[in-house]
Short mmCIF file of C-alpha atoms and ligand atoms in Angstrom, two decimals:
data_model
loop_
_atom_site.label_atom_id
_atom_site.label_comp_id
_atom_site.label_asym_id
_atom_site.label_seq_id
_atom_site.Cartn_x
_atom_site.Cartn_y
_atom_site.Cartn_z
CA UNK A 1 39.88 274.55 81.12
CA UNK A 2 37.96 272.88 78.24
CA UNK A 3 36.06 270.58 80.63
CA UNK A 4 35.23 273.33 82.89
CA UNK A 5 33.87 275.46 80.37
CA UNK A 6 31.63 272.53 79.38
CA UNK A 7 29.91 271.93 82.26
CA UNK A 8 28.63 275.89 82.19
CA UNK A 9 26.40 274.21 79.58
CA UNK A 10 26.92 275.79 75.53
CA UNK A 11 28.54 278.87 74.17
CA UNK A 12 25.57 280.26 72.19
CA UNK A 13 27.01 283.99 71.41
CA UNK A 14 30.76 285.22 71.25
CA UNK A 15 31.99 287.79 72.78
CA UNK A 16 32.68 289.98 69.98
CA UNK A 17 28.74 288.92 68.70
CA UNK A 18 27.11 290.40 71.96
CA UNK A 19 29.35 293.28 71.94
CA UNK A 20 28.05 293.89 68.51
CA UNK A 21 24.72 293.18 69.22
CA UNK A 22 24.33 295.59 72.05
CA UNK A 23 25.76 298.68 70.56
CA UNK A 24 23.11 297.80 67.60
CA UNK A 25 20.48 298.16 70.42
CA UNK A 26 21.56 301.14 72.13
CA UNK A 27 21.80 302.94 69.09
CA UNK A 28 18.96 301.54 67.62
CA UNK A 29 16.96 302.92 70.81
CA UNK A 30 19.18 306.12 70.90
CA UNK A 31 18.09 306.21 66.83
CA UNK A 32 13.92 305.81 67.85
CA UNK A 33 14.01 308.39 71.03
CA UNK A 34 15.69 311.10 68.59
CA UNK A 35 13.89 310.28 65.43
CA UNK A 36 10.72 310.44 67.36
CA UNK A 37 11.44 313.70 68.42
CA UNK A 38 11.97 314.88 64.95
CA UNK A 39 9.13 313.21 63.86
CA UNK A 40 6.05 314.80 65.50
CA UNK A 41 5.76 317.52 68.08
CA UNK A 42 4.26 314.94 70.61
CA UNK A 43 7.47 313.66 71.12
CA UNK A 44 9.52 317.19 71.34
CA UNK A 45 10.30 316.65 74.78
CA UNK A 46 12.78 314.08 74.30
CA UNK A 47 15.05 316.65 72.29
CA UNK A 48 16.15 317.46 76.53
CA UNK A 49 17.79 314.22 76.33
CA UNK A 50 20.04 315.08 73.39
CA UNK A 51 20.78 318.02 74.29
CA UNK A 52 18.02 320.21 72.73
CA UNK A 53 16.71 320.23 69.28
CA UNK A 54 19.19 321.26 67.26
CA UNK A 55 21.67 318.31 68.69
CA UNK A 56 19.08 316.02 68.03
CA UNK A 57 18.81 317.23 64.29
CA UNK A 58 22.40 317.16 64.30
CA UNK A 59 22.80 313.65 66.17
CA UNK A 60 20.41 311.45 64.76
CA UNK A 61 21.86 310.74 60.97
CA UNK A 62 25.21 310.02 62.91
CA UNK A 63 23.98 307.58 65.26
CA UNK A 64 22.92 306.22 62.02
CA UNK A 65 26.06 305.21 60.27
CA UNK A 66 27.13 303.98 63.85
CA UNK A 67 24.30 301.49 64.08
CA UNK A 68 24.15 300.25 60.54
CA UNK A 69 28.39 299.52 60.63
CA UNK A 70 27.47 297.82 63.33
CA UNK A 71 24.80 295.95 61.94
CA UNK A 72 26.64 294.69 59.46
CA UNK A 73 29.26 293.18 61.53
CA UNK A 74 26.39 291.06 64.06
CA UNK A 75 24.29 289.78 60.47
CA UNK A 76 27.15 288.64 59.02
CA UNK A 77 28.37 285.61 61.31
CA UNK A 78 24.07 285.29 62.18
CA UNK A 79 23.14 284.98 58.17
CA UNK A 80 23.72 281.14 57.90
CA UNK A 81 21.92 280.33 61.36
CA UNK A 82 19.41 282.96 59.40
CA UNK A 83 18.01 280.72 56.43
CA UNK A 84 14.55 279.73 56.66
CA UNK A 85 14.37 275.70 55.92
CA UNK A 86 11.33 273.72 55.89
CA UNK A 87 10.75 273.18 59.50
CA UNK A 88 10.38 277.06 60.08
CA UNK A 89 7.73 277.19 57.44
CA UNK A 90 5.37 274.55 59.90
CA UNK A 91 7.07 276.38 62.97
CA UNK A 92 5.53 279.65 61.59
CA UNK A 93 2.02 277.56 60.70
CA UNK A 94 1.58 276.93 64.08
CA UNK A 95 2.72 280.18 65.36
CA UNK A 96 -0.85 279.54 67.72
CA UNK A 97 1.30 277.07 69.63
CA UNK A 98 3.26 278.66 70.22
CA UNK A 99 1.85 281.77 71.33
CA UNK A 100 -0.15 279.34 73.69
CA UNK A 101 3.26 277.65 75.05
CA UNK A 102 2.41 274.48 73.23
CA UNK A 103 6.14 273.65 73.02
CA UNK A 104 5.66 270.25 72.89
CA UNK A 105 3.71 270.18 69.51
CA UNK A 106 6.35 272.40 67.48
CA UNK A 107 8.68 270.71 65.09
CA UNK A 108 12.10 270.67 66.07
CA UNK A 109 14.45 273.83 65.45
CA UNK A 110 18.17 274.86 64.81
CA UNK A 111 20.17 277.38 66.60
CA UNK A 112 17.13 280.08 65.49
CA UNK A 113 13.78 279.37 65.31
CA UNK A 114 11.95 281.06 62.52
CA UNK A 115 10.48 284.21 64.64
CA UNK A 116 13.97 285.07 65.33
CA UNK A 117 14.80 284.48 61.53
CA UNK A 118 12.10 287.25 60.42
CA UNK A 119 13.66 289.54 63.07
CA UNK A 120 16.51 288.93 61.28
CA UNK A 121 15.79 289.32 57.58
CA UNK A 122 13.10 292.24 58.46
CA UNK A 123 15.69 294.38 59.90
CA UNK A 124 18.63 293.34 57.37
CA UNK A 125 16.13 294.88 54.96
CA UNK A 126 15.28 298.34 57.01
CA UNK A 127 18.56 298.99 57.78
CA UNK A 128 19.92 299.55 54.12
CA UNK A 129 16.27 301.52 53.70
CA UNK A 130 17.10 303.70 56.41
CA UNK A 131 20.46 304.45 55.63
CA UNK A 132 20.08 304.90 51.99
CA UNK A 133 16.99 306.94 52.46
CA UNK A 134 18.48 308.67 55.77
CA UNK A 135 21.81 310.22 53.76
CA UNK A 136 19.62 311.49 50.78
CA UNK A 137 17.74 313.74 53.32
CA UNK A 138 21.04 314.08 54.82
CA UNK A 139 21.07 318.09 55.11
CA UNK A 140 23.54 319.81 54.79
CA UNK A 141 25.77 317.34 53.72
CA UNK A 142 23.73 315.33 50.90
CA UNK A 143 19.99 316.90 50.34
CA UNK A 144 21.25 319.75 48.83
CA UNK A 145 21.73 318.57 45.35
CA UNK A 146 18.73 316.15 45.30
CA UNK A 147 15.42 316.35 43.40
CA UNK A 148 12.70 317.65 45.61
CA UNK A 149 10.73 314.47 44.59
CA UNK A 150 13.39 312.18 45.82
CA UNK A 151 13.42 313.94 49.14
CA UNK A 152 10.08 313.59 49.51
CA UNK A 153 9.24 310.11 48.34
CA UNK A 154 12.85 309.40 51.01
CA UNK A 155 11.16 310.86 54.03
CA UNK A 156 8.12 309.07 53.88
CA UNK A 157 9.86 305.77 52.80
CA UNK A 158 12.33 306.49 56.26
CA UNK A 159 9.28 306.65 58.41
CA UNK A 160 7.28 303.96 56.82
CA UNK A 161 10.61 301.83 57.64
CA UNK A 162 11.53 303.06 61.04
CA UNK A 163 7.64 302.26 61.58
CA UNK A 164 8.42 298.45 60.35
CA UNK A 165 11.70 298.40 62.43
CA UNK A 166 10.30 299.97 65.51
CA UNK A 167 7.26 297.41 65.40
CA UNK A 168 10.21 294.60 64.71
CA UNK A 169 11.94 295.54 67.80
CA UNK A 170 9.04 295.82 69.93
CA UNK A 171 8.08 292.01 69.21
CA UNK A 172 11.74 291.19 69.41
CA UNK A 173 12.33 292.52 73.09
CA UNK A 174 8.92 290.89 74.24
CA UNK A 175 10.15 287.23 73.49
CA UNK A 176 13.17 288.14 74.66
CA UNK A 177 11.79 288.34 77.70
CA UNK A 178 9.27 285.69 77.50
CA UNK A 179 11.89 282.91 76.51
CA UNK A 180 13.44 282.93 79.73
CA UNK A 181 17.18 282.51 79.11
CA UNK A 182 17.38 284.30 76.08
CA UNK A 183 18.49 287.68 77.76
CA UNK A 184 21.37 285.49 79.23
CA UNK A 185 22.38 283.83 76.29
CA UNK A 186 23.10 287.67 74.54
CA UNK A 187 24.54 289.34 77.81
CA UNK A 188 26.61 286.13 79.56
CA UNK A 189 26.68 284.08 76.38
CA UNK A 190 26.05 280.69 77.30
CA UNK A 191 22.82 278.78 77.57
CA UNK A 192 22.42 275.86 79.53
CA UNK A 193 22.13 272.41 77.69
CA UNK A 194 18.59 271.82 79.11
CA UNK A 195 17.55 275.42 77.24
CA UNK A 196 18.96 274.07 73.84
CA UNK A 197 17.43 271.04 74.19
CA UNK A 198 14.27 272.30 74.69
CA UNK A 199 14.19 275.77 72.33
CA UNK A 200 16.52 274.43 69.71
CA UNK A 201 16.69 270.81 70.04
CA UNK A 202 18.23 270.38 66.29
CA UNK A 203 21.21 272.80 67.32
CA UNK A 204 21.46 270.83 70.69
CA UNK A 205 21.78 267.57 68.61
CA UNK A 206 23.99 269.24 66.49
CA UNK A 207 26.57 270.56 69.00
CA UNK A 208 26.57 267.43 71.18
CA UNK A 209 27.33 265.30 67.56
CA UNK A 210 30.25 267.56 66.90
CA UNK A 211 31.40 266.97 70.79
CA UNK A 212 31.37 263.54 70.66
CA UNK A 213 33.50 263.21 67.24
CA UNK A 214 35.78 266.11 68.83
CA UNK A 215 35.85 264.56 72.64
CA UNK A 216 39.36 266.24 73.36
CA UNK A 217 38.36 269.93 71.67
CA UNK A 218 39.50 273.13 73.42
CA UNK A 219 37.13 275.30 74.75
CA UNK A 220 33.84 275.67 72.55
CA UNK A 221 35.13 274.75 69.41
CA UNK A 222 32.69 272.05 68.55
CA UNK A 223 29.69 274.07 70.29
CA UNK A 224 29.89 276.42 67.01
CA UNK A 225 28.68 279.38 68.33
CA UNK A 226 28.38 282.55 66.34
C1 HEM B 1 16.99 297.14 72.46
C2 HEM B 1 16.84 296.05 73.08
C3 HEM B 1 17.16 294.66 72.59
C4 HEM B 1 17.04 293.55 73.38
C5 HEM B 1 16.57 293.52 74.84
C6 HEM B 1 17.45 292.41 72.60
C7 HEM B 1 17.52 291.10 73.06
C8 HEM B 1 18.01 290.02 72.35
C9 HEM B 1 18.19 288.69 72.87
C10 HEM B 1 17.86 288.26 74.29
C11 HEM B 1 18.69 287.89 71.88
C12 HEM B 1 19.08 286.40 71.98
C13 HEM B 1 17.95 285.49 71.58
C14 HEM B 1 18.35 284.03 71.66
O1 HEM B 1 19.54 283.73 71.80
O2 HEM B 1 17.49 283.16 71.58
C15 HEM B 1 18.83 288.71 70.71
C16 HEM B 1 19.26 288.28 69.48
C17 HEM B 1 19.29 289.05 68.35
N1 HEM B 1 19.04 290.41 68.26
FE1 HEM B 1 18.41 291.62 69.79
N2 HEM B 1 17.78 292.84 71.33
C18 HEM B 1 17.61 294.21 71.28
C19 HEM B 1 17.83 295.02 70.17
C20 HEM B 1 18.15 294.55 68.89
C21 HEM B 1 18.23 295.37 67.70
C22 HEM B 1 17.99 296.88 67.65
C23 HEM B 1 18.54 294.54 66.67
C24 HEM B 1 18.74 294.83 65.21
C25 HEM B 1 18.51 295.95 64.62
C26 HEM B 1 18.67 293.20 67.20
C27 HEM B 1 18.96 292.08 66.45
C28 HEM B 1 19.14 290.81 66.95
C29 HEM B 1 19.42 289.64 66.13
C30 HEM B 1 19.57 289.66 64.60
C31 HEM B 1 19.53 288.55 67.01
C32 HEM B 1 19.83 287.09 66.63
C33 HEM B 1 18.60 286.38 66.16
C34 HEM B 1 17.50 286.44 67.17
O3 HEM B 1 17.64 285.85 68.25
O4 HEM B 1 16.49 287.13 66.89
N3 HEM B 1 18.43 293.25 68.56
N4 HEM B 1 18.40 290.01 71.03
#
């Protein structure tokens, strides 16, 4: 069993992590479509997909709370893999390189590289923005009792961040497309070891160390996925 599972090449995501991360994104894209509609009157016509505007008035800050519990529970085992070292300062330096495919002049990475770190930290800081922002305008539950100031300065500081976050995602999807495995690695989980070696080379070293010290280890045990 442990041998077989192997040879498919690393565990890069568990279960429970994609599972997580893909209610986050249908949400999240649930979250846009109806907040755009609520937004500007260009975008009215997507109310039909909620059900017509008042379900999309009513849907939206629910969604919310979904997405951001959610959240929470695919940053947390993601925030040490998250920490920006030294090497993802020259990674970002030479963000030309990589924009050009110039793979072979980056510095080596760990399990993220530091474009996937930003992605990271720039939506662990919208979320709490939206939320806090998205309950105080929260009618009827929460706006009621709120200086008109507040709500004011809130809406405009919850579409300045959705704005952020939107952009965030946009970027996000593209390289996950462009990095051609990536979309694997979050649906299927594993990677193979020719992908780490070549994206992530420092978590590649890293994973094959821990396999040779642990040659007899169940499963993915030593492959520390999150
Ligand atoms: C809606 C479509 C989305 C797609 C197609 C998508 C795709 C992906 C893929 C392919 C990965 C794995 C990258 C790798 O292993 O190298 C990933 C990771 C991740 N995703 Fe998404 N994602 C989406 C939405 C979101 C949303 C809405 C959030 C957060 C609000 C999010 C947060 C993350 C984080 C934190 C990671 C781990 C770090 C990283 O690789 O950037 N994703 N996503």
């Amino acid at each position: 069993m442990s041998h077989s599972n192997r040879e498919r090449g690393i565990l890069r995501y568990r279960w429970w992590t994609r599972l997580n991360h893909w209610t986050v994104a249908i949400s999240f894209v649930l979250l846009v479509l109806s907040g755009l509609a609520l937004f500007h009157p260009f975008f009215w016509s997507l109310t039909g997909l909620f059900g017509g505007p008042i379900m999309t008035r009513a849907w939206h800050p629910f969604i919310g709370v979904f997405m951001t519990l959610f959240f929470v529970l695919l940053a947390i085992p993601l925030f040490k893999d998250s920490l920006i070292k030294r090497y993802d300062i020259q990674w970002l330096k030479q963000i030309n390189d990589v924009l050009s495919n110039r793979d072979e002049r980056l510095p080596p990475v760990g399990k993220n590289n530091a474009g996937q770190k930003l992605v990271y930290w720039i939506m662990l800081g919208c979320v709490p923005i939206l939320l806090v922002t998205g309950i105080i305008i929260w009618r009827p539950y929460f706006a009621e009792g709120m200086p008109i100031w507040l709500l004011r300065f809130s809406v405009m500081v919850h579409a300045y961040t959705a704005f952020l976050a939107i952009i965030t995602l946009v970027i996000h999807i593209y390289s996950g497309i462009w990095v051609k495995g990536s979309i694997r690695a979050m649906v299927q989980g594993r990677v193979s070891k020719a992908w780490a070696k070549h994206h992530h080379s420092l978590w590649y070293d890293e994973v094959m160390k821990e396999r040779k010290q642990q040659p007899a280890a169940k499963d993915d045990s030593s492959a520390r996925p999150q």
